[in-house]
CSV table of C-alpha atoms in Angstrom, one decimal:
chain,number,residue,atom,x,y,z
A,1,MET,CA,177.3,-86.9,95.4
A,2,THR,CA,174.2,-89.2,95.6
A,3,ALA,CA,172.4,-89.9,98.7
A,4,PRO,CA,172.7,-93.7,99.7
A,5,ALA,CA,169.8,-95.8,98.5
A,6,ASP,CA,169.1,-97.2,102.0
A,7,LEU,CA,168.9,-93.8,103.6
A,8,ARG,CA,166.7,-93.8,106.5
A,9,ALA,CA,163.9,-91.3,106.9
A,10,PRO,CA,163.7,-90.2,110.5
A,11,ARG,CA,161.5,-92.4,112.6
A,12,PRO,CA,158.3,-90.7,113.7
A,13,ARG,CA,158.1,-90.4,117.5
A,14,GLY,CA,155.7,-92.8,119.1
A,15,GLY,CA,156.5,-95.6,116.8
A,16,ALA,CA,153.6,-95.0,114.3
A,17,ASP,CA,154.3,-95.0,110.6
A,18,LEU,CA,153.1,-91.5,109.6
A,19,ARG,CA,154.6,-91.5,106.0
A,20,GLY,CA,151.9,-90.3,103.7
A,21,ALA,CA,149.5,-89.8,106.4
A,22,PRO,CA,148.0,-86.2,106.5
A,23,GLY,CA,146.8,-86.4,110.1
A,24,PRO,CA,144.1,-84.3,111.9
A,25,PHE,CA,146.4,-81.3,112.4
A,26,ASP,CA,145.0,-78.1,110.8
A,27,VAL,CA,148.0,-76.3,109.5
A,28,GLY,CA,145.9,-73.9,107.5
A,29,ARG,CA,144.4,-72.7,110.7
A,30,VAL,CA,147.7,-72.5,112.5
A,31,ARG,CA,149.3,-70.5,109.7
A,32,ARG,CA,146.6,-67.8,110.0
A,33,ASP,CA,147.9,-67.2,113.4
A,34,PHE,CA,151.3,-66.0,112.1
A,35,PRO,CA,150.8,-62.9,110.2
A,36,ILE,CA,154.5,-62.6,109.0
A,37,LEU,CA,153.8,-65.7,106.8
A,38,ASP,CA,151.3,-63.8,104.6
A,39,GLN,CA,153.9,-62.0,102.5
A,40,LYS,CA,156.0,-62.2,99.4
A,41,VAL,CA,159.8,-62.2,99.0
A,42,PHE,CA,161.1,-61.4,95.6
A,43,GLY,CA,157.6,-61.8,94.3
A,44,LYS,CA,157.2,-65.4,95.7
A,45,PRO,CA,155.3,-66.6,98.7
A,46,LEU,CA,157.5,-66.6,101.7
A,47,ILE,CA,158.6,-70.1,102.8
A,48,TYR,CA,160.2,-69.9,106.1
A,49,LEU,CA,162.4,-72.9,106.9
A,50,ASP,CA,164.9,-71.2,109.4
A,51,ASN,CA,163.1,-72.1,112.6
A,52,ALA,CA,166.0,-73.5,114.3
A,53,ALA,CA,167.5,-70.1,114.2
A,54,THR,CA,164.5,-68.4,115.3
A,55,ALA,CA,160.7,-69.2,115.0
A,56,GLN,CA,157.9,-66.7,114.0
A,57,LYS,CA,155.6,-65.4,116.5
A,58,PRO,CA,151.7,-66.0,116.6
A,59,ARG,CA,149.4,-63.0,117.0
A,60,ALA,CA,148.7,-63.9,120.5
A,61,VAL,CA,152.3,-63.1,121.4
A,62,LEU,CA,152.4,-59.9,119.3
A,63,ASP,CA,149.2,-58.8,121.2
A,64,ALA,CA,150.7,-59.7,124.6
A,65,LEU,CA,153.6,-57.5,123.9
A,66,ALA,CA,151.6,-54.7,122.6
A,67,ARG,CA,149.2,-55.0,125.5
A,68,TYR,CA,152.0,-54.8,128.1
A,69,TYR,CA,153.7,-51.7,126.5
A,70,THR,CA,150.4,-49.9,126.0
A,71,GLN,CA,148.6,-50.8,129.1
A,72,ASP,CA,150.9,-52.2,131.9
A,73,ASN,CA,154.4,-50.9,131.2
A,74,SER,CA,156.1,-50.6,134.6
A,75,ASN,CA,158.8,-52.2,136.6
A,76,ILE,CA,158.1,-55.2,138.7
A,77,HIS,CA,158.6,-56.3,142.4
A,78,ARG,CA,159.1,-52.7,143.5
A,79,GLY,CA,156.2,-50.4,142.6
A,80,LEU,CA,153.2,-49.9,144.9
A,81,HIS,CA,151.0,-48.6,142.1
A,82,GLN,CA,148.4,-50.4,139.8
A,83,LEU,CA,150.7,-50.7,136.7
A,84,SER,CA,153.5,-52.3,138.7
A,85,GLU,CA,151.2,-54.7,140.4
A,86,ARG,CA,149.7,-55.7,137.1
A,87,ALA,CA,153.1,-56.2,135.5
A,88,THR,CA,154.3,-58.1,138.5
A,89,ALA,CA,151.3,-60.4,138.4
A,90,ALA,CA,151.7,-61.1,134.6
A,91,TYR,CA,155.4,-61.7,135.0
A,92,GLU,CA,155.0,-64.2,137.8
A,93,GLU,CA,152.2,-65.8,136.1
A,94,ALA,CA,154.5,-66.6,133.1
A,95,ARG,CA,156.9,-68.2,135.5
A,96,SER,CA,154.1,-70.7,136.5
A,97,LYS,CA,153.3,-71.2,132.8
A,98,VAL,CA,156.9,-72.1,132.3
A,99,ARG,CA,157.0,-74.4,135.3
A,100,ARG,CA,153.9,-76.3,134.0
A,101,PHE,CA,155.5,-76.5,130.4
A,102,VAL,CA,158.6,-78.3,131.6
A,103,ASN,CA,156.8,-80.1,134.6
A,104,ALA,CA,159.1,-78.6,137.3
A,105,GLU,CA,157.9,-78.9,140.8
A,106,ARG,CA,158.1,-75.4,142.0
A,107,ASP,CA,158.1,-71.9,140.4
A,108,ALA,CA,161.2,-71.3,142.4
A,109,GLU,CA,163.1,-73.6,140.1
A,110,ILE,CA,162.3,-71.4,137.1
A,111,VAL,CA,165.0,-68.7,136.5
A,112,PHE,CA,164.5,-66.1,133.6
A,113,VAL,CA,167.7,-65.5,131.7
A,114,ARG,CA,168.3,-64.1,128.1
A,115,GLY,CA,168.4,-67.3,126.4
A,116,THR,CA,170.0,-70.8,126.4
A,117,THR,CA,173.5,-69.3,126.1
A,118,GLU,CA,173.1,-67.3,129.3
A,119,ALA,CA,171.5,-70.2,131.0
A,120,ILE,CA,174.5,-72.4,130.3
A,121,ASN,CA,177.0,-69.7,131.3
A,122,LEU,CA,175.0,-69.2,134.6
A,123,VAL,CA,175.5,-72.8,135.5
A,124,ALA,CA,179.1,-72.9,134.4
A,125,GLN,CA,180.1,-69.8,136.3
A,126,SER,CA,178.0,-70.5,139.4
A,127,CYS,CA,177.5,-74.3,139.9
A,128,GLY,CA,180.7,-75.1,137.9
A,129,ARG,CA,183.1,-72.8,139.7
A,130,ALA,CA,182.0,-74.1,142.9
A,131,ARG,CA,182.2,-77.8,142.1
A,132,VAL,CA,184.9,-78.2,139.5
A,133,GLY,CA,188.5,-78.1,140.5
A,134,PRO,CA,191.9,-79.2,139.1
A,135,GLY,CA,191.9,-82.6,137.5
A,136,ASP,CA,188.1,-82.8,137.4
A,137,GLU,CA,186.3,-83.4,134.1
A,138,VAL,CA,183.3,-81.9,132.2
A,139,LEU,CA,181.8,-84.1,129.5
A,140,ILE,CA,180.0,-82.7,126.4
A,141,THR,CA,179.2,-84.3,123.1
A,142,ALA,CA,180.7,-83.8,119.5
A,143,MET,CA,177.4,-82.5,118.4
A,144,GLU,CA,177.1,-79.4,120.7
A,145,HIS,CA,176.8,-75.8,119.3
A,146,HIS,CA,179.4,-73.2,120.5
A,147,SER,CA,177.3,-72.0,123.4
A,148,ASN,CA,177.6,-75.5,125.0
A,149,ILE,CA,181.3,-75.8,124.3
A,150,VAL,CA,182.8,-72.4,125.0
A,151,PRO,CA,181.5,-71.8,128.5
A,152,TRP,CA,182.9,-75.2,129.6
A,153,GLN,CA,186.3,-74.6,127.9
A,154,MET,CA,186.5,-71.2,129.9
A,155,LEU,CA,185.6,-73.0,133.2
A,156,CYS,CA,188.1,-75.8,132.6
A,157,GLU,CA,190.8,-73.4,131.7
A,158,GLU,CA,190.2,-71.4,134.7
A,159,LYS,CA,190.0,-74.4,137.0
A,160,GLY,CA,192.6,-76.6,135.6
A,161,ALA,CA,190.0,-79.2,134.6
A,162,ARG,CA,189.6,-81.4,131.6
A,163,LEU,CA,186.9,-81.0,128.8
A,164,ARG,CA,186.1,-84.4,127.3
A,165,VAL,CA,184.0,-84.9,124.2
A,166,ALA,CA,181.7,-88.0,123.6
A,167,PRO,CA,181.9,-89.0,119.9
A,168,ILE,CA,179.1,-89.5,117.4
A,169,GLY,CA,178.7,-91.9,114.5
A,170,ASP,CA,178.6,-91.0,110.8
A,171,ASP,CA,174.7,-90.9,111.0
A,172,GLY,CA,174.9,-88.2,113.7
A,173,GLU,CA,173.8,-90.4,116.6
A,174,LEU,CA,175.8,-90.2,119.9
A,175,LEU,CA,177.8,-93.3,120.5
A,176,THR,CA,176.2,-94.0,123.9
A,177,GLY,CA,178.9,-96.8,124.8
A,178,GLU,CA,181.6,-94.3,124.2
A,179,PHE,CA,179.7,-91.7,126.1
A,180,GLU,CA,179.5,-94.1,129.2
A,181,LYS,CA,183.2,-94.9,128.9
A,182,LEU,CA,184.1,-91.3,129.5
A,183,LEU,CA,182.1,-91.0,132.7
A,184,GLY,CA,184.2,-91.5,135.7
A,185,PRO,CA,184.9,-90.5,139.3
A,186,ARG,CA,186.4,-87.2,138.1
A,187,THR,CA,183.2,-86.3,136.0
A,188,ARG,CA,181.6,-83.3,137.8
A,189,LEU,CA,179.2,-82.1,135.1
A,190,VAL,CA,177.8,-83.3,131.9
A,191,SER,CA,176.2,-80.9,129.4
A,192,MET,CA,174.6,-81.9,126.1
A,193,ALA,CA,171.9,-81.1,123.7
A,194,HIS,CA,168.5,-82.7,123.9
A,195,VAL,CA,168.2,-82.2,120.1
A,196,SER,CA,171.1,-81.2,117.9
A,197,ASN,CA,170.6,-77.7,116.1
A,198,ALA,CA,172.6,-78.9,113.1
A,199,LEU,CA,171.6,-82.5,112.8
A,200,GLY,CA,168.2,-82.7,114.3
A,201,THR,CA,169.3,-85.7,116.3
A,202,ILE,CA,167.2,-86.5,119.4
A,203,ASN,CA,169.6,-87.8,122.1
A,204,PRO,CA,168.2,-90.5,124.5
A,205,VAL,CA,168.7,-88.0,127.2
A,206,LYS,CA,166.9,-89.8,129.9
A,207,ARG,CA,169.3,-92.8,129.6
A,208,LEU,CA,172.3,-90.6,129.4
A,209,VAL,CA,171.2,-88.7,132.5
A,210,GLU,CA,170.9,-92.1,134.4
A,211,MET,CA,174.5,-93.0,133.3
A,212,ALA,CA,175.8,-89.7,134.5
A,213,HIS,CA,174.0,-89.8,137.8
A,214,ARG,CA,175.5,-93.3,138.5
A,215,HIS,CA,178.9,-91.6,138.4
A,216,GLY,CA,177.8,-88.7,140.6
A,217,ALA,CA,177.9,-86.1,137.8
A,218,LEU,CA,175.3,-83.3,137.5
A,219,VAL,CA,173.5,-83.0,134.0
A,220,LEU,CA,172.5,-79.9,132.2
A,221,LEU,CA,170.4,-80.5,129.2
A,222,ASP,CA,170.3,-77.8,126.3
A,223,GLY,CA,166.6,-77.9,125.2
A,224,ALA,CA,166.8,-74.9,122.7
A,225,GLN,CA,165.9,-77.2,119.7
A,226,ALA,CA,163.8,-79.8,121.8
A,227,ALA,CA,161.3,-77.4,123.5
A,228,PRO,CA,159.6,-76.3,120.2
A,229,HIS,CA,158.9,-80.0,119.2
A,230,LEU,CA,158.9,-82.3,122.1
A,231,THR,CA,157.1,-82.6,125.5
A,232,ILE,CA,159.5,-81.6,128.1
A,233,ASP,CA,159.2,-83.1,131.6
A,234,VAL,CA,162.3,-82.4,133.7
A,235,ARG,CA,161.1,-84.8,136.5
A,236,ASP,CA,160.8,-87.7,134.2
A,237,LEU,CA,164.1,-86.9,132.6
A,238,ASP,CA,165.7,-86.5,136.1
A,239,CYS,CA,168.0,-83.9,134.7
A,240,ASP,CA,169.5,-81.3,137.2
A,241,PHE,CA,169.3,-78.3,134.8
A,242,TYR,CA,167.4,-77.7,131.6
A,243,ALA,CA,167.8,-74.7,129.5
A,244,LEU,CA,165.7,-73.3,126.7
A,245,SER,CA,165.3,-70.1,124.5
A,246,GLY,CA,161.8,-68.2,124.3
A,247,HIS,CA,162.3,-67.2,120.6
A,248,LYS,CA,162.6,-70.8,119.5
A,249,VAL,CA,159.2,-71.6,121.1
A,250,PHE,CA,157.4,-68.8,119.3
A,251,GLY,CA,158.1,-66.2,121.9
A,252,PRO,CA,160.2,-63.0,121.9
A,253,THR,CA,163.9,-62.8,121.5
A,254,GLY,CA,166.2,-62.0,124.4
A,255,ILE,CA,164.4,-64.2,127.0
A,256,GLY,CA,165.1,-67.7,128.1
A,257,VAL,CA,164.7,-70.2,131.0
A,258,LEU,CA,167.0,-72.1,133.2
A,259,TYR,CA,165.4,-74.9,135.2
A,260,GLY,CA,167.3,-76.1,138.1
A,261,ARG,CA,166.6,-78.4,141.0
A,262,GLU,CA,165.7,-76.2,144.0
A,263,ARG,CA,168.4,-77.8,146.2
A,264,LEU,CA,171.1,-77.1,143.6
A,265,LEU,CA,170.0,-73.6,143.0
A,266,GLU,CA,169.9,-72.9,146.8
A,267,GLU,CA,173.5,-74.1,147.0
A,268,MET,CA,174.8,-72.1,144.2
A,269,PRO,CA,176.1,-68.6,144.6
A,270,PRO,CA,174.6,-65.7,142.7
A,271,TRP,CA,176.2,-65.1,139.2
A,272,GLN,CA,175.5,-61.3,138.8
A,273,GLY,CA,174.8,-58.7,141.5
A,274,GLY,CA,172.3,-55.8,141.7
A,275,GLY,CA,168.7,-55.3,141.4
A,276,ASP,CA,166.2,-58.0,142.3
A,277,MET,CA,168.7,-60.5,143.5
A,278,ILE,CA,169.3,-58.8,146.8
A,279,ALA,CA,167.3,-59.0,150.0
A,280,SER,CA,169.2,-56.3,151.8
A,281,VAL,CA,172.5,-54.4,151.3
A,282,THR,CA,174.9,-52.7,153.7
A,283,PHE,CA,178.4,-51.6,152.9
A,284,GLU,CA,179.5,-54.6,155.1
A,285,LYS,CA,177.3,-57.3,153.8
A,286,THR,CA,174.6,-58.3,151.2
A,287,ILE,CA,171.9,-60.9,152.0
A,288,TYR,CA,170.7,-62.5,148.8
A,289,ASN,CA,167.0,-62.7,147.7
A,290,ARG,CA,165.2,-66.0,147.8
A,291,LEU,CA,164.9,-68.2,144.6
A,292,PRO,CA,164.5,-67.7,141.9
A,293,HIS,CA,165.2,-64.0,142.2
A,294,LYS,CA,168.7,-64.6,143.4
A,295,PHE,CA,169.7,-65.3,139.8
A,296,GLU,CA,167.7,-62.4,138.3
A,297,ALA,CA,169.8,-59.3,138.7
A,298,GLY,CA,168.7,-56.0,137.4
A,299,THR,CA,165.4,-55.2,135.7
A,300,PRO,CA,164.5,-58.2,133.8
A,301,HIS,CA,163.1,-58.5,130.2
A,302,ILE,CA,159.6,-58.0,131.6
A,303,ALA,CA,157.8,-57.9,128.2
A,304,GLY,CA,159.8,-60.9,127.0
A,305,VAL,CA,158.6,-62.9,129.9
A,306,ILE,CA,155.1,-62.0,129.4
A,307,GLY,CA,155.4,-62.7,125.7
A,308,LEU,CA,156.9,-66.1,126.5
A,309,GLY,CA,154.0,-66.9,128.7
A,310,ALA,CA,151.6,-66.1,125.7
A,311,ALA,CA,153.7,-68.3,123.5
A,312,LEU,CA,153.4,-71.3,125.9
A,313,ASP,CA,149.7,-70.6,126.2
A,314,TYR,CA,149.5,-70.7,122.4
A,315,LEU,CA,151.4,-74.0,122.3
A,316,GLU,CA,149.3,-75.5,125.0
A,317,SER,CA,146.1,-74.6,122.9
A,318,ILE,CA,147.1,-76.8,120.3
A,319,ASP,CA,146.8,-80.6,120.0
A,320,ARG,CA,150.5,-81.4,120.8
A,321,ALA,CA,150.3,-85.0,119.7
A,322,ALA,CA,148.8,-84.1,116.4
A,323,CYS,CA,151.2,-81.2,116.0
A,324,ARG,CA,154.1,-83.6,116.4
A,325,ALA,CA,152.7,-86.0,114.0
A,326,HIS,CA,152.4,-83.3,111.4
A,327,GLU,CA,156.0,-82.0,112.0
A,328,ASP,CA,157.3,-85.6,111.7
A,329,ASP,CA,155.4,-86.0,108.5
A,330,VAL,CA,156.9,-82.8,107.1
A,331,LEU,CA,160.4,-83.8,108.1
A,332,ALA,CA,160.0,-87.3,106.7
A,333,HIS,CA,158.7,-85.9,103.3
A,334,ALA,CA,161.6,-83.5,103.3
A,335,THR,CA,164.2,-86.2,104.0
A,336,ARG,CA,162.9,-88.3,101.1
A,337,SER,CA,162.5,-85.4,98.7
A,338,ILE,CA,165.9,-83.9,99.2
A,339,ALA,CA,167.8,-87.2,99.6
A,340,ALA,CA,166.4,-88.3,96.1
A,341,LEU,CA,168.2,-85.4,94.4
A,342,PRO,CA,171.4,-85.9,92.5
A,343,ARG,CA,174.8,-84.8,94.1
A,344,VAL,CA,173.0,-84.2,97.4
A,345,ARG,CA,174.2,-85.6,100.7
A,346,LEU,CA,172.4,-85.4,104.0
A,347,VAL,CA,174.4,-84.5,107.1
A,348,GLY,CA,172.7,-86.2,109.9
A,349,THR,CA,170.6,-89.3,109.4
A,350,ALA,CA,169.9,-90.4,112.9
A,351,ARG,CA,167.1,-92.8,113.5
A,352,GLU,CA,165.4,-90.3,116.0
A,353,LYS,CA,165.2,-86.8,114.5
A,354,THR,CA,163.1,-83.8,114.7
A,355,GLY,CA,162.8,-80.4,113.0
A,356,VAL,CA,166.1,-80.1,111.1
A,357,LEU,CA,167.4,-81.4,107.6
A,358,SER,CA,170.9,-80.5,106.8
A,359,PHE,CA,172.5,-81.1,103.4
A,360,VAL,CA,175.3,-80.4,101.0
A,361,VAL,CA,175.4,-80.3,97.3
A,362,ASP,CA,178.5,-81.6,95.5
A,363,GLY,CA,180.3,-78.7,93.9
A,364,VAL,CA,178.2,-76.0,95.4
A,365,HIS,CA,178.9,-73.8,98.5
A,366,PRO,CA,175.9,-73.7,100.9
A,367,HIS,CA,175.9,-70.0,100.7
A,368,ASP,CA,175.1,-70.2,97.1
A,369,ILE,CA,172.3,-72.7,97.8
A,370,GLY,CA,171.0,-70.2,100.5
A,371,THR,CA,171.1,-67.2,97.9
A,372,ILE,CA,169.3,-69.0,95.2
A,373,LEU,CA,166.7,-70.3,97.4
A,374,ASP,CA,166.3,-66.9,98.8
A,375,ARG,CA,165.5,-65.6,95.3
A,376,GLU,CA,162.7,-68.2,95.3
A,377,GLY,CA,161.2,-66.8,98.4
A,378,ILE,CA,162.7,-69.7,100.6
A,379,ALA,CA,164.5,-68.8,103.8
A,380,ILE,CA,166.9,-71.4,105.0
A,381,ARG,CA,170.3,-71.1,107.0
A,382,ALA,CA,173.6,-71.8,105.4
A,383,GLY,CA,176.8,-71.9,107.4
A,384,HIS,CA,178.4,-73.8,110.2
A,385,HIS,CA,175.3,-73.3,112.5
A,386,CYS,CA,177.6,-72.2,115.4
A,387,ALA,CA,178.8,-75.7,115.4
A,388,GLN,CA,182.3,-75.7,113.8
A,389,PRO,CA,183.6,-78.8,115.5
A,390,LEU,CA,180.5,-80.6,114.3
A,391,MET,CA,181.2,-79.5,110.8
A,392,ASP,CA,184.9,-80.6,111.0
A,393,ARG,CA,183.5,-84.0,112.2
A,394,PHE,CA,181.6,-84.4,108.7
A,395,GLY,CA,184.4,-82.9,106.8
A,396,VAL,CA,182.4,-79.9,105.6
A,397,PRO,CA,182.9,-76.2,106.2
A,398,ALA,CA,179.1,-75.7,106.2
A,399,THR,CA,175.7,-77.1,105.4
A,400,ALA,CA,172.5,-75.9,104.0
A,401,ARG,CA,169.9,-76.3,106.7
A,402,ALA,CA,166.1,-76.3,106.3
A,403,SER,CA,164.4,-76.4,109.8
A,404,PHE,CA,160.7,-76.8,110.2
A,405,ALA,CA,158.0,-75.6,112.6
A,406,LEU,CA,154.3,-76.4,113.2
A,407,TYR,CA,153.2,-74.1,110.3
A,408,ASN,CA,155.3,-75.7,107.6
A,409,THR,CA,153.6,-77.9,104.9
A,410,ARG,CA,154.4,-80.6,102.6
A,411,GLU,CA,153.8,-78.0,99.6
A,412,GLU,CA,156.7,-75.9,101.1
A,413,VAL,CA,158.9,-78.9,101.1
A,414,ASP,CA,158.0,-79.5,97.4
A,415,ALA,CA,159.1,-75.9,96.7
A,416,LEU,CA,162.3,-76.4,98.6
A,417,ALA,CA,163.1,-79.4,96.5
A,418,ALA,CA,162.3,-77.5,93.4
A,419,GLY,CA,164.5,-74.7,94.5
A,420,VAL,CA,167.4,-77.2,95.1
A,421,ARG,CA,166.8,-78.6,91.6
A,422,ARG,CA,167.2,-75.1,90.3
A,423,VAL,CA,170.6,-74.9,92.2
A,424,LEU,CA,171.7,-78.1,90.4
A,425,GLU,CA,170.7,-76.4,87.0
A,426,VAL,CA,172.7,-73.3,87.7
A,427,PHE,CA,175.8,-75.2,88.9
A,428,ARG,CA,175.8,-78.1,86.4
């Protein structure tokens, strides 16, 4: 299958034509900050293109984790000794860093969770159970991954509500007119990806939030794939909730963030009980802690939070505009290079994209593509990307997905294209 001749390369953000422009971003310096990249796989230099699954960690994050465990390891908010005070200070300082990263108004609006999946489940099981009733509706889009489908299915089944799905076009863009038609007086919640994990599509979320709010619905944005690439401003987006995962912004695994408007978080009941979420307990009654601790039951992932803070420090130390231009250039180069190969079809050709290039090769299962590329030292993801309904939409069981981060290069894209040509030779 040959890619269409008029295939559009993703439009660089900001409107500038960056094709062919090297830009001022010093990717060589950045790469030296990520020690894992300096290794060989099957005798070939590692080319890591699976960043949508998890990103690599800079030395600053690794050092922060080691420093916590070797110097400050202690529980937080409860110890009266020096180690606990240092750990508590570092933990709460990281909360302020996250607040600045997403431009929330107050630290109290930043809740630490295990990841985006837990953040969505928290909103569904707390806000959703309180607001959604029989006959009400929850609206998602056809490009969601399972973590932004299943929690709402569970809620709707429990409450007798209806889950509605806004369709997308063949290019992977949300049909915003159809999205708006699905909003109505029974729409209580809208939950959608800021950036698709399988297509790379950037949704026009600010406009979509405005539409949803006109109908009185609350909006949760899944920012797992947006946070590594885009500037996040929850006040400008005017969303009610925003979720992201630490490990996709170069932090540790097992840590994530839920931003929520303070007024909404105050109204919402706790989701889990025990540990830091209490102010006082008797056998007759529990008084819950103030925000954001009301939603942080048990001993949290302290090292993960501190490591996430170090990751955000690292990102803030980089010229983000130049970084984004570099990432756009790499994606555009990859789009042109892979689309030009015979028997290849791109899945997801939206005008506004970031980070992700999904494709299929006629007559070759994506798992075989991934296996052959692995032998070339190239790590990609092959599968349904936890988005089986989206695969059904495009009539494929799976895709091969190359996903890029700030440390990837045009030379790595050229190696990817050479690897796919090798696949074509093997499966003539």
